[in-house]
PDB file of C-alpha atoms in Angstrom:
ATOM      1  CA  MET A   1     -10.072 -33.992-220.087  1.00 95.00           C
ATOM      2  CA  LEU A   2     -13.500 -33.986-219.117  1.00 97.00           C
ATOM      3  CA  LYS A   3     -15.202 -31.291-216.685  1.00 98.00           C
ATOM      4  CA  LEU A   4     -16.818 -33.726-213.705  1.00 98.00           C
ATOM      5  CA  SER A   5     -18.628 -33.059-210.786  1.00 98.00           C
ATOM      6  CA  ILE A   6     -17.299 -34.765-207.620  1.00 98.00           C
ATOM      7  CA  GLU A   7     -19.903 -37.401-207.520  1.00 98.00           C
ATOM      8  CA  GLU A   8     -18.797 -38.336-210.932  1.00 98.00           C
ATOM      9  CA  ILE A   9     -14.844 -38.295-210.440  1.00 98.00           C
ATOM     10  CA  ILE A  10     -15.547 -40.783-207.466  1.00 98.00           C
ATOM     11  CA  ARG A  11     -18.016 -42.832-209.103  1.00 98.00           C
ATOM     12  CA  LYS A  12     -14.968 -43.050-211.625  1.00 98.00           C
ATOM     13  CA  ILE A  13     -12.550 -44.376-209.252  1.00 98.00           C
ATOM     14  CA  GLN A  14     -15.073 -46.836-207.251  1.00 98.00           C
ATOM     15  CA  ASN A  15     -16.068 -48.179-211.103  1.00 98.00           C
ATOM     16  CA  GLU A  16     -12.143 -48.244-212.186  1.00 98.00           C
ATOM     17  CA  GLU A  17     -12.345 -45.788-215.090  1.00 98.00           C
ATOM     18  CA  ILE A  18      -9.575 -44.530-217.292  1.00 98.00           C
ATOM     19  CA  PHE A  19     -10.087 -41.131-217.162  1.00 98.00           C
ATOM     20  CA  GLU A  20      -8.457 -37.100-216.529  1.00 98.00           C
ATOM     21  CA  ALA A  21     -10.705 -34.795-215.403  1.00 98.00           C
ATOM     22  CA  VAL A  22     -11.134 -31.150-213.832  1.00 98.00           C
ATOM     23  CA  ALA A  23     -13.182 -30.744-210.990  1.00 98.00           C
ATOM     24  CA  ASP A  24     -16.306 -28.953-212.182  1.00 97.00           C
ATOM     25  CA  ASP A  25     -15.840 -26.092-209.738  1.00 96.00           C
ATOM     26  CA  TYR A  26     -12.225 -25.687-211.343  1.00 97.00           C
ATOM     27  CA  SER A  27      -9.993 -26.635-207.950  1.00 98.00           C
ATOM     28  CA  PHE A  28      -8.385 -29.396-208.936  1.00 98.00           C
ATOM     29  CA  THR A  29      -7.020 -32.219-211.759  1.00 98.00           C
ATOM     30  CA  ILE A  30      -7.337 -35.988-211.563  1.00 98.00           C
ATOM     31  CA  LYS A  31      -5.815 -38.384-213.961  1.00 98.00           C
ATOM     32  CA  ILE A  32      -5.424 -42.063-213.961  1.00 98.00           C
ATOM     33  CA  ASP A  33      -4.128 -43.834-216.667  1.00 98.00           C
ATOM     34  CA  ALA A  34      -3.862 -46.600-215.391  1.00 98.00           C
ATOM     35  CA  TYR A  35      -4.764 -48.491-211.902  1.00 98.00           C
ATOM     36  CA  VAL A  36      -1.156 -48.935-210.284  1.00 98.00           C
ATOM     37  CA  PRO A  37      -0.431 -49.336-206.573  1.00 98.00           C
ATOM     38  CA  TYR A  38       1.172 -45.642-206.348  1.00 98.00           C
ATOM     39  CA  ALA A  39      -0.094 -41.859-207.102  1.00 98.00           C
ATOM     40  CA  CYS A  40       1.622 -38.758-207.414  1.00 98.00           C
ATOM     41  CA  GLY A  41       0.334 -35.775-205.286  1.00 98.00           C
ATOM     42  CA  ALA A  42       0.971 -32.024-206.152  1.00 98.00           C
ATOM     43  CA  VAL A  43      -1.445 -30.257-203.413  1.00 98.00           C
ATOM     44  CA  HIS A  44       0.378 -26.839-203.761  1.00 98.00           C
ATOM     45  CA  ASP A  45       0.531 -26.536-207.275  1.00 98.00           C
ATOM     46  CA  GLY A  46      -2.034 -24.026-208.339  1.00 97.00           C
ATOM     47  CA  HIS A  47      -1.847 -20.473-208.918  1.00 97.00           C
ATOM     48  CA  GLN A  48      -5.819 -19.653-208.803  1.00 97.00           C
ATOM     49  CA  PHE A  49      -6.951 -17.072-206.557  1.00 96.00           C
ATOM     50  CA  ARG A  50     -10.888 -15.965-207.372  1.00 94.00           C
ATOM     51  CA  LYS A  51     -11.024 -12.448-208.221  1.00 95.00           C
ATOM     52  CA  GLU A  52     -14.011 -11.688-205.507  1.00 95.00           C
ATOM     53  CA  LEU A  53     -10.676 -11.953-202.989  1.00 95.00           C
ATOM     54  CA  TRP A  54      -8.524  -9.397-204.915  1.00 95.00           C
ATOM     55  CA  ASP A  55      -9.098  -6.057-203.300  1.00 95.00           C
ATOM     56  CA  ASN A  56      -9.008  -7.503-199.975  1.00 96.00           C
ATOM     57  CA  CYS A  57      -5.669  -9.147-200.051  1.00 95.00           C
ATOM     58  CA  LEU A  58      -2.666  -7.892-199.117  1.00 96.00           C
ATOM     59  CA  HIS A  59      -0.234  -9.906-200.753  1.00 95.00           C
ATOM     60  CA  SER A  60       1.069  -9.541-204.398  1.00 94.00           C
ATOM     61  CA  GLU A  61       0.633 -11.938-207.100  1.00 95.00           C
ATOM     62  CA  TYR A  62       4.001 -12.391-206.475  1.00 96.00           C
ATOM     63  CA  ASP A  63       4.234 -12.875-202.920  1.00 94.00           C
ATOM     64  CA  ARG A  64       1.455 -15.861-203.240  1.00 95.00           C
ATOM     65  CA  TRP A  65       3.856 -17.244-206.274  1.00 96.00           C
ATOM     66  CA  PHE A  66       6.990 -17.086-203.746  1.00 95.00           C
ATOM     67  CA  GLU A  67       5.160 -19.826-201.213  1.00 95.00           C
ATOM     68  CA  GLU A  68       3.218 -21.841-203.862  1.00 97.00           C
ATOM     69  CA  ASP A  69       5.157 -24.718-205.575  1.00 98.00           C
ATOM     70  CA  PRO A  70       4.922 -24.217-209.465  1.00 97.00           C
ATOM     71  CA  ALA A  71       5.985 -27.327-211.784  1.00 98.00           C
ATOM     72  CA  THR A  72       5.547 -29.438-209.215  1.00 98.00           C
ATOM     73  CA  LYS A  73       2.515 -31.751-211.123  1.00 98.00           C
ATOM     74  CA  GLU A  74       5.253 -30.995-214.291  1.00 98.00           C
ATOM     75  CA  MET A  75       7.577 -32.891-212.357  1.00 98.00           C
ATOM     76  CA  VAL A  76       5.420 -35.972-212.172  1.00 98.00           C
ATOM     77  CA  GLN A  77       2.849 -35.281-214.638  1.00 98.00           C
ATOM     78  CA  THR A  78       4.090 -38.551-216.750  1.00 98.00           C
ATOM     79  CA  HIS A  79       2.929 -40.704-214.118  1.00 98.00           C
ATOM     80  CA  PRO A  80      -0.453 -42.613-214.320  1.00 98.00           C
ATOM     81  CA  ILE A  81      -2.148 -41.258-211.366  1.00 98.00           C
ATOM     82  CA  VAL A  82      -1.529 -37.494-210.354  1.00 98.00           C
ATOM     83  CA  ILE A  83      -3.923 -35.447-208.400  1.00 98.00           C
ATOM     84  CA  ALA A  84      -3.183 -32.079-208.161  1.00 98.00           C
ATOM     85  CA  GLY A  85      -4.487 -28.560-206.675  1.00 98.00           C
ATOM     86  CA  MET A  86      -5.378 -25.968-209.410  1.00 98.00           C
ATOM     87  CA  ASP A  87      -6.188 -22.842-206.762  1.00 98.00           C
ATOM     88  CA  SER A  88      -3.436 -21.192-204.525  1.00 97.00           C
ATOM     89  CA  ARG A  89      -3.018 -22.161-201.240  1.00 97.00           C
ATOM     90  CA  PHE A  90      -3.718 -18.269-200.200  1.00 96.00           C
ATOM     91  CA  GLU A  91      -7.250 -18.961-200.906  1.00 97.00           C
ATOM     92  CA  TYR A  92      -7.231 -22.437-198.744  1.00 97.00           C
ATOM     93  CA  ASP A  93      -4.412 -24.644-198.049  1.00 97.00           C
ATOM     94  CA  LEU A  94      -4.915 -28.096-198.958  1.00 98.00           C
ATOM     95  CA  ASN A  95      -1.877 -29.128-197.117  1.00 98.00           C
ATOM     96  CA  ARG A  96      -3.510 -28.048-193.699  1.00 97.00           C
ATOM     97  CA  ALA A  97      -6.407 -29.236-191.745  1.00 98.00           C
ATOM     98  CA  PRO A  98      -9.798 -27.533-192.298  1.00 97.00           C
ATOM     99  CA  GLU A  99      -9.854 -25.501-189.374  1.00 96.00           C
ATOM    100  CA  THR A 100      -6.577 -23.698-190.657  1.00 96.00           C
ATOM    101  CA  ALA A 101      -6.804 -24.370-194.190  1.00 97.00           C
ATOM    102  CA  ILE A 102      -7.652 -20.563-194.804  1.00 96.00           C
ATOM    103  CA  TYR A 103      -5.059 -18.707-193.710  1.00 94.00           C
ATOM    104  CA  GLU A 104      -5.210 -15.435-191.370  1.00 92.00           C
ATOM    105  CA  ASP A 105      -1.774 -14.073-191.999  1.00 90.00           C
ATOM    106  CA  ALA A 106       0.738 -15.630-194.009  1.00 87.00           C
ATOM    107  CA  TRP A 107       4.603 -16.056-192.893  1.00 86.00           C
ATOM    108  CA  GLY A 108       4.326 -13.025-190.383  1.00 86.00           C
ATOM    109  CA  LYS A 109       2.491 -10.490-192.681  1.00 88.00           C
ATOM    110  CA  GLN A 110      -1.422 -10.292-192.396  1.00 93.00           C
ATOM    111  CA  LEU A 111      -2.974 -11.677-195.402  1.00 94.00           C
ATOM    112  CA  TRP A 112      -6.399  -9.907-195.385  1.00 96.00           C
ATOM    113  CA  LYS A 113      -7.320  -5.952-195.119  1.00 96.00           C
ATOM    114  CA  ASN A 114     -10.747  -7.001-193.558  1.00 95.00           C
ATOM    115  CA  PRO A 115     -12.050 -10.340-192.154  1.00 93.00           C
ATOM    116  CA  LEU A 116     -13.508 -12.430-194.752  1.00 94.00           C
ATOM    117  CA  PRO A 117     -16.884 -13.023-194.665  1.00 95.00           C
ATOM    118  CA  ILE A 118     -18.331 -16.528-193.944  1.00 95.00           C
ATOM    119  CA  GLU A 119     -19.958 -17.294-197.104  1.00 95.00           C
ATOM    120  CA  MET A 120     -16.319 -17.011-198.645  1.00 95.00           C
ATOM    121  CA  LYS A 121     -14.754 -18.980-196.382  1.00 96.00           C
ATOM    122  CA  GLU A 122     -17.324 -21.266-196.251  1.00 97.00           C
ATOM    123  CA  ARG A 123     -16.837 -21.573-200.712  1.00 96.00           C
ATOM    124  CA  SER A 124     -13.488 -22.257-200.158  1.00 97.00           C
ATOM    125  CA  LEU A 125     -13.797 -24.930-197.571  1.00 98.00           C
ATOM    126  CA  GLU A 126     -16.143 -26.650-199.622  1.00 98.00           C
ATOM    127  CA  LYS A 127     -13.473 -27.137-202.431  1.00 98.00           C
ATOM    128  CA  HIS A 128     -11.026 -28.209-199.493  1.00 98.00           C
ATOM    129  CA  HIS A 129     -13.802 -31.169-198.414  1.00 98.00           C
ATOM    130  CA  ASN A 130     -14.406 -32.279-202.279  1.00 98.00           C
ATOM    131  CA  PHE A 131     -10.722 -32.645-202.568  1.00 98.00           C
ATOM    132  CA  TYR A 132     -10.502 -34.776-199.608  1.00 98.00           C
ATOM    133  CA  LYS A 133     -13.402 -36.943-200.671  1.00 98.00           C
ATOM    134  CA  VAL A 134     -11.936 -37.923-204.242  1.00 98.00           C
ATOM    135  CA  VAL A 135      -8.557 -38.592-201.800  1.00 98.00           C
ATOM    136  CA  ASN A 136     -10.565 -40.988-199.537  1.00 98.00           C
ATOM    137  CA  ALA A 137     -11.883 -42.573-202.959  1.00 98.00           C
ATOM    138  CA  LEU A 138      -8.865 -42.737-204.920  1.00 98.00           C
ATOM    139  CA  ILE A 139      -6.733 -44.398-201.834  1.00 98.00           C
ATOM    140  CA  SER A 140      -9.477 -46.960-200.987  1.00 98.00           C
ATOM    141  CA  LYS A 141      -9.639 -48.293-204.513  1.00 98.00           C
ATOM    142  CA  LEU A 142      -6.092 -49.004-204.528  1.00 98.00           C
ATOM    143  CA  GLU A 143      -5.794 -50.677-201.487  1.00 98.00           C
ATOM    144  CA  GLU A 144      -8.894 -52.342-201.843  1.00 98.00           C
ATOM    145  CA  LYS A 145      -7.061 -53.128-205.729  1.00 98.00           C
ATOM    146  CA  PHE A 146      -3.268 -54.059-204.585  1.00 98.00           C
ATOM    147  CA  GLY A 147      -3.459 -54.247-200.253  1.00 97.00           C
ATOM    148  CA  VAL A 148      -0.980 -51.667-200.205  1.00 98.00           C
ATOM    149  CA  CYS A 149      -0.037 -48.417-201.740  1.00 98.00           C
ATOM    150  CA  ILE A 150       2.331 -45.514-202.081  1.00 98.00           C
ATOM    151  CA  VAL A 151       1.840 -42.148-202.362  1.00 98.00           C
ATOM    152  CA  TYR A 152       4.976 -39.548-204.095  1.00 98.00           C
ATOM    153  CA  ASP A 153       3.743 -36.230-202.259  1.00 98.00           C
ATOM    154  CA  MET A 154       5.805 -33.243-203.722  1.00 98.00           C
ATOM    155  CA  HIS A 155       6.461 -29.825-202.644  1.00 98.00           C
ATOM    156  CA  SER A 156       9.324 -27.532-203.123  1.00 98.00           C
ATOM    157  CA  TYR A 157      10.932 -24.738-200.766  1.00 96.00           C
ATOM    158  CA  ASN A 158      12.263 -21.192-200.993  1.00 95.00           C
ATOM    159  CA  TRP A 159      16.043 -22.645-200.146  1.00 91.00           C
ATOM    160  CA  LYS A 160      17.216 -19.059-200.166  1.00 88.00           C
ATOM    161  CA  ARG A 161      15.409 -17.979-197.337  1.00 89.00           C
ATOM    162  CA  TRP A 162      17.489 -20.273-195.078  1.00 88.00           C
ATOM    163  CA  THR A 163      20.602 -18.754-193.594  1.00 88.00           C
ATOM    164  CA  ARG A 164      22.639 -22.368-193.440  1.00 93.00           C
ATOM    165  CA  GLU A 165      23.310 -24.379-196.397  1.00 92.00           C
ATOM    166  CA  VAL A 166      20.284 -26.778-197.475  1.00 96.00           C
ATOM    167  CA  THR A 167      19.580 -29.393-199.329  1.00 97.00           C
ATOM    168  CA  THR A 168      18.229 -30.118-202.615  1.00 98.00           C
ATOM    169  CA  TRP A 169      15.861 -32.699-201.593  1.00 98.00           C
ATOM    170  CA  ASN A 170      13.878 -33.027-198.124  1.00 98.00           C
ATOM    171  CA  LEU A 171      12.305 -36.194-197.211  1.00 98.00           C
ATOM    172  CA  GLY A 172       9.585 -35.419-194.121  1.00 97.00           C
ATOM    173  CA  THR A 173       9.321 -38.776-192.603  1.00 98.00           C
ATOM    174  CA  ALA A 174       8.343 -37.507-188.952  1.00 97.00           C
ATOM    175  CA  ILE A 175       4.722 -39.331-189.108  1.00 95.00           C
ATOM    176  CA  VAL A 176       5.208 -42.382-190.859  1.00 97.00           C
ATOM    177  CA  ASP A 177       5.898 -45.973-190.105  1.00 97.00           C
ATOM    178  CA  ASN A 178       9.871 -45.298-190.392  1.00 97.00           C
ATOM    179  CA  ASN A 179      10.066 -48.661-188.843  1.00 97.00           C
ATOM    180  CA  ARG A 180       7.837 -50.866-190.900  1.00 97.00           C
ATOM    181  CA  PHE A 181       9.203 -48.759-194.256  1.00 97.00           C
ATOM    182  CA  GLY A 182      12.139 -47.466-193.513  1.00 97.00           C
ATOM    183  CA  LYS A 183      13.982 -49.533-196.273  1.00 97.00           C
ATOM    184  CA  GLU A 184      11.843 -47.595-198.945  1.00 97.00           C
ATOM    185  CA  ILE A 185      12.221 -44.266-197.477  1.00 98.00           C
ATOM    186  CA  GLU A 186      16.425 -44.597-197.487  1.00 98.00           C
ATOM    187  CA  SER A 187      16.066 -45.906-200.833  1.00 98.00           C
ATOM    188  CA  TRP A 188      14.083 -43.057-201.842  1.00 98.00           C
ATOM    189  CA  ARG A 189      16.491 -40.474-200.458  1.00 98.00           C
ATOM    190  CA  ALA A 190      19.242 -42.484-202.126  1.00 98.00           C
ATOM    191  CA  CYS A 191      17.058 -42.440-205.693  1.00 98.00           C
ATOM    192  CA  LEU A 192      16.710 -38.299-205.775  1.00 98.00           C
ATOM    193  CA  GLU A 193      20.684 -37.583-204.838  1.00 97.00           C
ATOM    194  CA  LYS A 194      21.499 -39.832-207.881  1.00 97.00           C
ATOM    195  CA  MET A 195      19.611 -37.475-210.137  1.00 98.00           C
ATOM    196  CA  PRO A 196      21.546 -35.625-212.688  1.00 97.00           C
ATOM    197  CA  LEU A 197      20.463 -31.985-212.861  1.00 98.00           C
ATOM    198  CA  PRO A 198      22.018 -29.120-215.435  1.00 97.00           C
ATOM    199  CA  ASN A 199      23.744 -25.770-214.721  1.00 96.00           C
ATOM    200  CA  GLU A 200      25.936 -27.568-212.209  1.00 95.00           C
ATOM    201  CA  ILE A 201      22.999 -28.024-209.820  1.00 97.00           C
ATOM    202  CA  LYS A 202      23.908 -30.685-207.049  1.00 95.00           C
ATOM    203  CA  SER A 203      21.580 -33.100-206.324  1.00 96.00           C
ATOM    204  CA  THR A 204      21.801 -33.751-202.508  1.00 97.00           C
ATOM    205  CA  SER A 205      19.180 -35.322-200.437  1.00 98.00           C
ATOM    206  CA  LYS A 206      18.580 -35.368-196.692  1.00 98.00           C
ATOM    207  CA  ILE A 207      15.777 -36.448-194.137  1.00 98.00           C
ATOM    208  CA  ASN A 208      13.957 -34.042-192.370  1.00 97.00           C
ATOM    209  CA  ASP A 209      16.721 -31.417-192.487  1.00 96.00           C
ATOM    210  CA  THR A 210      14.107 -28.897-193.814  1.00 94.00           C
ATOM    211  CA  PHE A 211      10.648 -29.731-193.165  1.00 94.00           C
ATOM    212  CA  GLN A 212       9.565 -32.946-191.090  1.00 92.00           C
ATOM    213  CA  GLY A 213       6.509 -33.901-193.307  1.00 93.00           C
ATOM    214  CA  ASN A 214       3.416 -32.456-191.266  1.00 95.00           C
ATOM    215  CA  GLY A 215       1.082 -31.904-193.646  1.00 97.00           C
ATOM    216  CA  TYR A 216      -2.543 -32.655-193.809  1.00 98.00           C
ATOM    217  CA  PHE A 217      -2.382 -34.467-197.233  1.00 98.00           C
ATOM    218  CA  LEU A 218       0.591 -36.875-195.611  1.00 98.00           C
ATOM    219  CA  LYS A 219      -1.564 -37.091-192.305  1.00 98.00           C
ATOM    220  CA  TYR A 220      -4.869 -37.611-193.694  1.00 98.00           C
ATOM    221  CA  ILE A 221      -3.894 -40.361-195.990  1.00 98.00           C
ATOM    222  CA  THR A 222      -1.414 -41.808-193.057  1.00 98.00           C
ATOM    223  CA  GLN A 223      -4.372 -41.616-190.300  1.00 97.00           C
ATOM    224  CA  ASN A 224      -7.223 -42.953-192.572  1.00 98.00           C
ATOM    225  CA  PHE A 225      -5.222 -45.750-194.648  1.00 98.00           C
ATOM    226  CA  GLU A 226      -2.909 -47.879-192.457  1.00 96.00           C
ATOM    227  CA  ASN A 227      -1.208 -49.858-195.708  1.00 98.00           C
ATOM    228  CA  THR A 228      -0.146 -46.362-197.755  1.00 98.00           C
ATOM    229  CA  LEU A 229       2.573 -44.929-197.331  1.00 98.00           C
ATOM    230  CA  VAL A 230       2.944 -40.956-198.176  1.00 98.00           C
ATOM    231  CA  LEU A 231       6.747 -39.488-198.988  1.00 98.00           C
ATOM    232  CA  ALA A 232       6.458 -35.932-198.629  1.00 98.00           C
ATOM    233  CA  THR A 233       9.085 -35.005-201.173  1.00 98.00           C
ATOM    234  CA  GLU A 234      10.110 -31.779-200.850  1.00 98.00           C
ATOM    235  CA  ILE A 235      12.501 -30.311-203.637  1.00 98.00           C
ATOM    236  CA  ALA A 236      14.427 -26.447-203.078  1.00 98.00           C
ATOM    237  CA  LYS A 237      13.692 -24.034-205.455  1.00 97.00           C
ATOM    238  CA  VAL A 238      16.896 -25.029-207.939  1.00 97.00           C
ATOM    239  CA  TYR A 239      14.080 -25.007-210.761  1.00 98.00           C
ATOM    240  CA  CYS A 240      13.410 -21.262-210.487  1.00 97.00           C
ATOM    241  CA  ASP A 241      14.640 -17.978-209.258  1.00 96.00           C
ATOM    242  CA  GLU A 242      12.537 -17.781-206.593  1.00 94.00           C
ATOM    243  CA  LEU A 243      13.319 -13.811-206.544  1.00 94.00           C
ATOM    244  CA  GLN A 244      12.623 -12.760-209.747  1.00 94.00           C
ATOM    245  CA  GLN A 245       9.801 -15.203-210.738  1.00 95.00           C
ATOM    246  CA  ILE A 246      11.420 -17.001-213.760  1.00 97.00           C
ATOM    247  CA  MET A 247      11.359 -20.618-214.090  1.00 98.00           C
ATOM    248  CA  TYR A 248      13.826 -22.661-215.458  1.00 98.00           C
ATOM    249  CA  PRO A 249      12.132 -24.955-217.746  1.00 98.00           C
ATOM    250  CA  GLU A 250      15.455 -27.109-218.647  1.00 98.00           C
ATOM    251  CA  VAL A 251      15.709 -27.842-214.645  1.00 98.00           C
ATOM    252  CA  VAL A 252      12.137 -28.942-214.616  1.00 98.00           C
ATOM    253  CA  ARG A 253      12.281 -31.113-217.481  1.00 98.00           C
ATOM    254  CA  ALA A 254      15.402 -32.705-216.124  1.00 98.00           C
ATOM    255  CA  VAL A 255      13.423 -33.268-212.987  1.00 98.00           C
ATOM    256  CA  GLU A 256      10.759 -34.665-214.735  1.00 98.00           C
ATOM    257  CA  SER A 257      12.697 -36.908-217.023  1.00 98.00           C
ATOM    258  CA  TYR A 258      14.190 -38.894-214.473  1.00 98.00           C
ATOM    259  CA  LEU A 259      11.732 -39.422-212.082  1.00 98.00           C
ATOM    260  CA  LYS A 260       9.718 -40.761-214.798  1.00 98.00           C
ATOM    261  CA  VAL A 261      11.694 -43.662-214.668  1.00 98.00           C
ATOM    262  CA  GLU A 262      12.984 -43.678-211.124  1.00 98.00           C
ATOM    263  CA  LEU A 263      10.323 -43.205-209.444  1.00 98.00           C
ATOM    264  CA  LYS A 264       8.365 -45.830-211.048  1.00 98.00           C
ATOM    265  CA  ASN A 265      10.924 -48.359-210.522  1.00 98.00           C
ATOM    266  CA  HIS A 266      11.021 -47.006-206.710  1.00 98.00           C
ATOM    267  CA  ALA A 267       7.232 -47.660-206.927  1.00 98.00           C
ATOM    268  CA  LYS A 268       7.805 -51.342-207.908  1.00 98.00           C
ATOM    269  CA  ALA A 269      10.475 -52.070-205.634  1.00 98.00           C
ATOM    270  CA  PHE A 270       7.984 -51.351-202.718  1.00 98.00           C
ATOM    271  CA  TYR A 271       4.957 -53.129-204.057  1.00 98.00           C
ATOM    272  CA  ASN A 272       7.165 -55.910-204.280  1.00 97.00           C
ATOM    273  CA  ALA A 273       8.125 -55.626-200.781  1.00 96.00           C
ATOM    274  CA  HIS A 274       5.124 -54.898-199.669  1.00 96.00           C
ATOM    275  CA  LYS A 275       2.243 -56.635-201.192  1.00 90.00           C
ATOM    276  CA  MET A 276       0.076 -59.066-199.689  1.00 79.00           C
TER     277      MET A 276
END
């Protein structure tokens, strides 16, 4: 893995180079093993929280972990193109627009003891801005090369905070083109529903049951690239004990193993159906 500036990463993408890199400010990673018409994203995988923020933060390390999406990068790490955040969403949220990316409060609890200085906010928003410069370069290259593209936008959610039965997998499709891509949306839902999971975990799958897919990562790509479908794909945190902060590696591995084959097959079918 290389440590590269944003300009170097973009240049490598434009030149269609194969590489794996961490941004030189350690805010995100990107891997391109081959240029294919699909990519995977895990914008909430990160847990880093820079030290100058610690004393001013009212949320504990566990509070932050609880709302992040641990292991979502690991679930798709075998695929050729993966981009993932390294910083906690509590510093800046890559799945929110820049103007709301820095929280004042989080899930009903004030986040900061004292308002953040402007220079601290600017430091975080620069990382947010740089991430989307790379996203723009990546999707531009894939659309240029293949005409169409599909992005698997991986997330997780805390199912135990719900007071009703919720689905293992949720697809958020409220703002994507359901008329154009409805067949692929349904086939992805059906694919996830067939996933075998250990420990007698059911793999149910629904569309817009718990979340509707209104995140900024999906919105940014959808609004800027007319031939790219983003599938906001959320797994309930059945792969960990979200209340005790214990990971279940056997469940994570089961998800990874299934997606290694079936996600690739789904992406291939999408491209064959929509290639220009």
